[in-house]
């Protein structure tokens, strides 16, 4: 896939939709395209976070360690963003992300990511929206689970 | 050393000085004849009375012309004779001076090696280096001249003056009448210049000290933004030097003015007084001309003598200053270093320390009446807080410091008189910052085994002659005649019998200090000469084969794109694809291929020139588009851009005057700029989509043409990729890989590294690869190694010597906890039943040792086994609790 195709692809991601093409080109040029086989880890819980990934093709499972073993909490697919928490908050990886199928990603380094966020408010807003949606989802899950527990208890 | 330079010169070169003086004396008769002859030619031959001819000489008759010619020929012969004398004297003088200079430098350097260590707190290397190198340099010149110059030039003057006296004594007296004034005034002025000269030397030394300090502390300068302060201090020092120099110049040129003025008074007297006599008919004109010529020649020697006086003063001052700097108190005698023990020494028994006192410069006791005794079969921990004096204790035990009072005996040997051949061979010391020399890892590791040359190196033919010359000259200057290229490694000391054994031991020791993986990786990145190492090269080729098999597995296949001479490698750059080999030397520097005529001719041949130019244009356009509004110091430039931030504006300008269609009309330098860009393109990495199938096919054609037509003078400038041959220009890893790690495959580099590691283990090559790692260059002060690697190497160097006593002073403090524990554990195991004294930075580690000494304010306050000390109320408990 050439750079121009990648730029096209990035434009279809809502997060980058409003960013001018030359910046997307820089993003594509300076980020690394990485292919993972099914079962390979993008990163593991507890690792140092140095990059975020945009899923270009395929799906990936997000798993967290629990006392009863790894628990898949989400599955990410095309155009999803993973691994941003560790570089945003400077904490170790909060989950393990594993390729569920053959997975093509764009790896964006921490420095580039911050540069984009700080230069394009539009992108920062999109990003906040994405994070807020995830929070909303997580809260809903939590409510459901605690309701279940109350019912069972 | 001799206090006076003249005594030093006489002691070591009296014979040469006599020879020089004699040669000068022998030359005088010829010199006299040289002045006499012109008079004869003019007065007797040219202006002679024709009636006197022909003259008879040895039975032969000569007319006037013949006489003139013969005398002129004699004059020419004398010119040759006199110049030959000068030549021989000058060469002999130069050699004598150089030998003495060599002796002096060697002695100074030898003294530096014998300085007591605390001296280096007061004298910096910035001061020592110029003293040994630049400052003594003029002494060499002076030493050759010390006696011969006054003898030769003084003699010459006497000859000339005698000549003048014989011609006309009044005129001669007149010519030299002002010399006494010069002799009186000049030294007085000179003395002031000398004092200033001394001052200047001192200040320049300080200056070089300052530069050295800045270089060493450059991190602090940047971290604290103090470059302005440093510049100000430097400027002031330069200013001081300028002021001194300014005064020197003024005084020096006054001297020169006086000298020249007095010198020119001579001709004044000749013209006036001599002219008067000629007119009065009391003097022949020939005599006057000869006298003027002689006087002119008098200026030379007289100037030389005055210069000599200045030089002598200079040399005297420099010698005094240097010698006084190299004579610190408590310097060791040379015997300490050079005495060889009669047989192999082995220390056994006890380490006994009695009433030891060490005071600092303020006379405070750092070590205060310490006495203890421990066996050389015990592992002892020394603990204490930072003011306890424990580090000094370690230095005293390793004999790197001398105590002010008290006694240390180790295995019955008194440390106060033990030669370094005992202390330096039977004791090892590792401190917090072991120094790593600018040599290979192996050289550093074996440094402690090189005490004297054991097996001479083989020399034959020219090399043998050169070696003889070296040894002879070294003897004449009392230098060391040992050959640094001989084999100095004391295998027995490392418990091995030869090279092979030693390498095995080296690997064992390297593993003890957890350095084996580092050395293995360095080995993979190292290169070898397949001609010298055919076995290893063959083994690497079988590793290449084995890896190729492993890569056939579909799981690994995408990780590596192997080199194939018939296909384009998308993970390699265009340059690599075209050259299909590694450049050797600078002829095919990948950054400058667009300037290489041969490369350009090949591109032309396959019809790629226009394609490359147009791809270059597109790369430039993309780069300008992507990077134009990034700040120039942005890290992306370094990481990603094909064009540096400085060159970017140039390319912007270039693009504005070029367009896709008129590339053919560009100026040559613009073409070169554009054409240099595509060579760096790696399709799989850059994904610019500029290198299409047609261009790839043509590049393959170019690859074949390039190799086939390589002219003779470029043969050997490239090491081609050949599936069946070892590539000497590539490192071991690239030779095994024989291809490129693919871009875009997750964790490809790590996974390929693991594969290579598997292959190497399956072929039992890990050790030989590590041995190649030992040839890795450590860099200046080990700067190419990490701090942890330097530290580990330092420990390994101390251990491989198999010392009877290993003294460790907080040597693992800088390492991470895991390596610290591992290293300490292995060394404690290794030293079971042997002598080990370890100054610990953490008291709780002491429980692994046989015995513990607890120090506080310079005293040993507790001593016993860890179990004995580990109870309430002990100082040891207190220390552990405080951690």
mmCIF file of N, CA, C and O in Angstrom, chain A residues 43-96:
data_model
loop_
_atom_site.group_PDB
_atom_site.id
_atom_site.type_symbol
_atom_site.label_atom_id
_atom_site.label_comp_id
_atom_site.label_asym_id
_atom_site.label_seq_id
_atom_site.Cartn_x
_atom_site.Cartn_y
_atom_site.Cartn_z
ATOM 1 N N UNK A 43 0.993 -5.117 22.319
ATOM 2 C CA UNK A 43 1.748 -4.787 23.537
ATOM 3 C C UNK A 43 1.099 -5.543 24.688
ATOM 4 O O UNK A 43 -0.019 -6.076 24.540
ATOM 5 N N UNK A 44 1.813 -5.583 25.819
ATOM 6 C CA UNK A 44 1.293 -6.358 26.958
ATOM 7 C C UNK A 44 1.031 -5.442 28.142
ATOM 8 O O UNK A 44 1.723 -4.429 28.317
ATOM 9 N N UNK A 45 0.046 -5.836 28.925
ATOM 10 C CA UNK A 45 -0.288 -5.068 30.120
ATOM 11 C C UNK A 45 0.962 -4.906 30.988
ATOM 12 O O UNK A 45 1.673 -5.880 31.224
ATOM 13 N N UNK A 46 1.207 -3.688 31.452
ATOM 14 C CA UNK A 46 2.365 -3.459 32.305
ATOM 15 C C UNK A 46 3.595 -2.967 31.548
ATOM 16 O O UNK A 46 4.514 -2.419 32.146
ATOM 17 N N UNK A 47 3.607 -3.131 30.220
ATOM 18 C CA UNK A 47 4.745 -2.623 29.432
ATOM 19 C C UNK A 47 4.779 -1.094 29.467
ATOM 20 O O UNK A 47 3.781 -0.443 29.731
ATOM 21 N N UNK A 48 5.936 -0.571 29.155
ATOM 22 C CA UNK A 48 6.068 0.875 28.986
ATOM 23 C C UNK A 48 5.327 1.264 27.692
ATOM 24 O O UNK A 48 5.412 0.559 26.694
ATOM 25 N N UNK A 49 4.595 2.373 27.714
ATOM 26 C CA UNK A 49 3.870 2.761 26.502
ATOM 27 C C UNK A 49 4.656 3.756 25.670
ATOM 28 O O UNK A 49 5.044 4.807 26.158
ATOM 29 N N UNK A 50 4.958 3.421 24.417
ATOM 30 C CA UNK A 50 5.731 4.359 23.587
ATOM 31 C C UNK A 50 4.997 4.725 22.305
ATOM 32 O O UNK A 50 5.448 5.568 21.554
ATOM 33 N N UNK A 51 3.849 4.072 22.023
ATOM 34 C CA UNK A 51 3.172 4.344 20.762
ATOM 35 C C UNK A 51 1.703 3.960 20.868
ATOM 36 O O UNK A 51 1.309 3.163 21.730
ATOM 37 N N UNK A 52 0.898 4.565 19.986
ATOM 38 C CA UNK A 52 -0.496 4.161 19.856
ATOM 39 C C UNK A 52 -0.658 3.546 18.465
ATOM 40 O O UNK A 52 0.191 3.757 17.594
ATOM 41 N N UNK A 53 -1.738 2.798 18.262
ATOM 42 C CA UNK A 53 -1.930 2.113 16.981
ATOM 43 C C UNK A 53 -3.305 2.447 16.409
ATOM 44 O O UNK A 53 -4.285 2.525 17.146
ATOM 45 N N UNK A 54 -3.334 2.648 15.103
ATOM 46 C CA UNK A 54 -4.614 2.747 14.417
ATOM 47 C C UNK A 54 -4.795 1.448 13.651
ATOM 48 O O UNK A 54 -3.873 1.021 12.933
ATOM 49 N N UNK A 55 -5.953 0.838 13.816
ATOM 50 C CA UNK A 55 -6.172 -0.425 13.115
ATOM 51 C C UNK A 55 -6.628 -0.116 11.693
ATOM 52 O O UNK A 55 -7.600 0.598 11.471
ATOM 53 N N UNK A 56 -5.853 -0.623 10.753
ATOM 54 C CA UNK A 56 -6.132 -0.375 9.350
ATOM 55 C C UNK A 56 -6.966 -1.519 8.780
ATOM 56 O O UNK A 56 -7.835 -1.333 7.940
ATOM 57 N N UNK A 57 -6.686 -2.714 9.278
ATOM 58 C CA UNK A 57 -7.397 -3.863 8.767
ATOM 59 C C UNK A 57 -7.325 -4.980 9.803
ATOM 60 O O UNK A 57 -6.288 -5.154 10.448
ATOM 61 N N UNK A 58 -8.395 -5.741 9.959
ATOM 62 C CA UNK A 58 -8.390 -6.857 10.890
ATOM 63 C C UNK A 58 -8.988 -6.462 12.235
ATOM 64 O O UNK A 58 -9.462 -5.336 12.421
ATOM 65 N N UNK A 59 -8.949 -7.398 13.192
ATOM 66 C CA UNK A 59 -9.498 -7.116 14.521
ATOM 67 C C UNK A 59 -8.479 -7.493 15.587
ATOM 68 O O UNK A 59 -7.603 -8.322 15.359
ATOM 69 N N UNK A 60 -8.637 -6.863 16.766
ATOM 70 C CA UNK A 60 -7.724 -7.129 17.871
ATOM 71 C C UNK A 60 -8.529 -7.220 19.156
ATOM 72 O O UNK A 60 -9.518 -6.496 19.338
ATOM 73 N N UNK A 61 -8.115 -8.138 20.045
ATOM 74 C CA UNK A 61 -8.788 -8.282 21.340
ATOM 75 C C UNK A 61 -8.052 -7.482 22.405
ATOM 76 O O UNK A 61 -6.819 -7.502 22.461
ATOM 77 N N UNK A 62 -8.821 -6.821 23.256
ATOM 78 C CA UNK A 62 -8.237 -6.107 24.386
ATOM 79 C C UNK A 62 -8.506 -6.942 25.620
ATOM 80 O O UNK A 62 -9.661 -7.253 25.923
ATOM 81 N N UNK A 63 -7.426 -7.344 26.292
ATOM 82 C CA UNK A 63 -7.615 -8.231 27.451
ATOM 83 C C UNK A 63 -6.981 -7.606 28.674
ATOM 84 O O UNK A 63 -5.944 -6.956 28.573
ATOM 85 N N UNK A 64 -7.597 -7.844 29.831
ATOM 86 C CA UNK A 64 -6.972 -7.416 31.087
ATOM 87 C C UNK A 64 -6.775 -8.641 31.959
ATOM 88 O O UNK A 64 -7.516 -9.614 31.870
ATOM 89 N N UNK A 65 -5.719 -8.542 32.796
ATOM 90 C CA UNK A 65 -5.438 -9.630 33.718
ATOM 91 C C UNK A 65 -6.420 -9.552 34.877
ATOM 92 O O UNK A 65 -6.616 -8.473 35.454
ATOM 93 N N UNK A 66 -7.040 -10.640 35.211
ATOM 94 C CA UNK A 66 -7.888 -10.680 36.408
ATOM 95 C C UNK A 66 -7.414 -11.852 37.239
ATOM 96 O O UNK A 66 -6.672 -12.709 36.739
ATOM 97 N N UNK A 67 -7.837 -11.884 38.473
ATOM 98 C CA UNK A 67 -7.397 -13.006 39.325
ATOM 99 C C UNK A 67 -7.768 -14.349 38.716
ATOM 100 O O UNK A 67 -7.096 -15.351 38.970
ATOM 101 N N UNK A 68 -8.795 -14.375 37.881
ATOM 102 C CA UNK A 68 -9.202 -15.661 37.306
ATOM 103 C C UNK A 68 -8.608 -15.878 35.930
ATOM 104 O O UNK A 68 -9.029 -16.766 35.205
ATOM 105 N N UNK A 69 -7.664 -15.039 35.536
ATOM 106 C CA UNK A 69 -7.054 -15.208 34.214
ATOM 107 C C UNK A 69 -7.426 -14.050 33.316
ATOM 108 O O UNK A 69 -8.170 -13.144 33.718
ATOM 109 N N UNK A 70 -6.899 -14.032 32.096
ATOM 110 C CA UNK A 70 -7.139 -12.897 31.218
ATOM 111 C C UNK A 70 -8.616 -12.817 30.806
ATOM 112 O O UNK A 70 -9.277 -13.839 30.605
ATOM 113 N N UNK A 71 -9.120 -11.590 30.746
ATOM 114 C CA UNK A 71 -10.515 -11.367 30.400
ATOM 115 C C UNK A 71 -10.565 -10.419 29.213
ATOM 116 O O UNK A 71 -9.994 -9.332 29.258
ATOM 117 N N UNK A 72 -11.230 -10.857 28.136
ATOM 118 C CA UNK A 72 -11.348 -9.982 26.971
ATOM 119 C C UNK A 72 -12.422 -8.940 27.261
ATOM 120 O O UNK A 72 -13.571 -9.283 27.535
ATOM 121 N N UNK A 73 -12.014 -7.672 27.252
ATOM 122 C CA UNK A 73 -12.987 -6.627 27.591
ATOM 123 C C UNK A 73 -13.519 -5.936 26.349
ATOM 124 O O UNK A 73 -14.554 -5.284 26.399
ATOM 125 N N UNK A 74 -12.807 -6.015 25.246
ATOM 126 C CA UNK A 74 -13.318 -5.354 24.048
ATOM 127 C C UNK A 74 -12.639 -5.948 22.826
ATOM 128 O O UNK A 74 -11.576 -6.580 22.928
ATOM 129 N N UNK A 75 -13.233 -5.754 21.686
ATOM 130 C CA UNK A 75 -12.613 -6.141 20.429
ATOM 131 C C UNK A 75 -12.581 -4.912 19.536
ATOM 132 O O UNK A 75 -13.585 -4.216 19.395
ATOM 133 N N UNK A 76 -11.393 -4.641 19.026
ATOM 134 C CA UNK A 76 -11.227 -3.439 18.210
ATOM 135 C C UNK A 76 -11.174 -3.845 16.744
ATOM 136 O O UNK A 76 -10.636 -4.897 16.402
ATOM 137 N N UNK A 77 -11.703 -2.962 15.890
ATOM 138 C CA UNK A 77 -11.718 -3.266 14.463
ATOM 139 C C UNK A 77 -11.244 -2.059 13.666
ATOM 140 O O UNK A 77 -10.782 -1.065 14.238
ATOM 141 N N UNK A 78 -11.349 -2.140 12.377
ATOM 142 C CA UNK A 78 -10.858 -1.116 11.461
ATOM 143 C C UNK A 78 -11.226 0.296 11.931
ATOM 144 O O UNK A 78 -12.339 0.529 12.380
ATOM 145 N N UNK A 79 -10.268 1.201 11.807
ATOM 146 C CA UNK A 79 -10.402 2.616 12.172
ATOM 147 C C UNK A 79 -10.389 2.880 13.680
ATOM 148 O O UNK A 79 -10.511 4.020 14.095
ATOM 149 N N UNK A 80 -10.263 1.821 14.483
ATOM 150 C CA UNK A 80 -10.194 2.053 15.928
ATOM 151 C C UNK A 80 -8.770 2.434 16.326
ATOM 152 O O UNK A 80 -7.804 2.091 15.661
ATOM 153 N N UNK A 81 -8.726 3.118 17.458
ATOM 154 C CA UNK A 81 -7.471 3.603 18.003
ATOM 155 C C UNK A 81 -7.183 2.784 19.256
ATOM 156 O O UNK A 81 -8.073 2.657 20.090
ATOM 157 N N UNK A 82 -6.000 2.180 19.386
ATOM 158 C CA UNK A 82 -5.698 1.486 20.643
ATOM 159 C C UNK A 82 -4.345 1.948 21.185
ATOM 160 O O UNK A 82 -3.474 2.359 20.430
ATOM 161 N N UNK A 83 -4.219 1.834 22.508
ATOM 162 C CA UNK A 83 -2.928 2.101 23.143
ATOM 163 C C UNK A 83 -2.670 3.544 23.466
ATOM 164 O O UNK A 83 -1.549 3.931 23.815
ATOM 165 N N UNK A 84 -3.695 4.380 23.375
ATOM 166 C CA UNK A 84 -3.462 5.800 23.582
ATOM 167 C C UNK A 84 -3.398 6.161 25.057
ATOM 168 O O UNK A 84 -2.809 7.165 25.421
ATOM 169 N N UNK A 85 -4.014 5.323 25.932
ATOM 170 C CA UNK A 85 -4.085 5.689 27.353
ATOM 171 C C UNK A 85 -2.678 5.766 27.952
ATOM 172 O O UNK A 85 -2.325 6.730 28.621
ATOM 173 N N UNK A 86 -1.868 4.754 27.657
ATOM 174 C CA UNK A 86 -0.536 4.706 28.257
ATOM 175 C C UNK A 86 0.303 5.900 27.834
ATOM 176 O O UNK A 86 1.106 6.417 28.626
ATOM 177 N N UNK A 87 0.126 6.367 26.583
ATOM 178 C CA UNK A 87 0.979 7.502 26.208
ATOM 179 C C UNK A 87 0.360 8.818 26.642
ATOM 180 O O UNK A 87 1.073 9.780 26.882
ATOM 181 N N UNK A 88 -0.954 8.847 26.783
ATOM 182 C CA UNK A 88 -1.571 10.090 27.263
ATOM 183 C C UNK A 88 -1.297 10.311 28.743
ATOM 184 O O UNK A 88 -0.995 11.417 29.172
ATOM 185 N N UNK A 89 -1.426 9.247 29.534
ATOM 186 C CA UNK A 89 -1.329 9.406 30.984
ATOM 187 C C UNK A 89 0.044 9.028 31.513
ATOM 188 O O UNK A 89 0.284 9.119 32.713
ATOM 189 N N UNK A 90 0.946 8.567 30.616
ATOM 190 C CA UNK A 90 2.266 8.160 31.064
ATOM 191 C C UNK A 90 2.204 7.070 32.121
ATOM 192 O O UNK A 90 2.885 7.125 33.130
ATOM 193 N N UNK A 91 1.332 6.094 31.906
ATOM 194 C CA UNK A 91 1.250 4.957 32.825
ATOM 195 C C UNK A 91 1.579 3.715 32.013
ATOM 196 O O UNK A 91 1.537 3.739 30.790
ATOM 197 N N UNK A 92 1.949 2.626 32.691
ATOM 198 C CA UNK A 92 2.181 1.387 31.930
ATOM 199 C C UNK A 92 0.897 0.965 31.222
ATOM 200 O O UNK A 92 -0.196 1.410 31.577
ATOM 201 N N UNK A 93 1.062 0.101 30.224
ATOM 202 C CA UNK A 93 -0.096 -0.364 29.472
ATOM 203 C C UNK A 93 -1.157 -0.919 30.416
ATOM 204 O O UNK A 93 -0.842 -1.750 31.292
ATOM 205 N N UNK A 94 -2.411 -0.507 30.213
ATOM 206 C CA UNK A 94 -3.476 -0.940 31.120
ATOM 207 C C UNK A 94 -4.111 -2.236 30.661
ATOM 208 O O UNK A 94 -4.912 -2.817 31.367
ATOM 209 N N UNK A 95 -3.762 -2.682 29.429
ATOM 210 C CA UNK A 95 -4.346 -3.928 28.945
ATOM 211 C C UNK A 95 -3.394 -4.549 27.943
ATOM 212 O O UNK A 95 -2.465 -3.888 27.463
ATOM 213 N N UNK A 96 -3.643 -5.807 27.643
ATOM 214 C CA UNK A 96 -2.886 -6.471 26.589
ATOM 215 C C UNK A 96 -3.737 -6.454 25.321
ATOM 216 O O UNK A 96 -4.930 -6.749 25.385
#
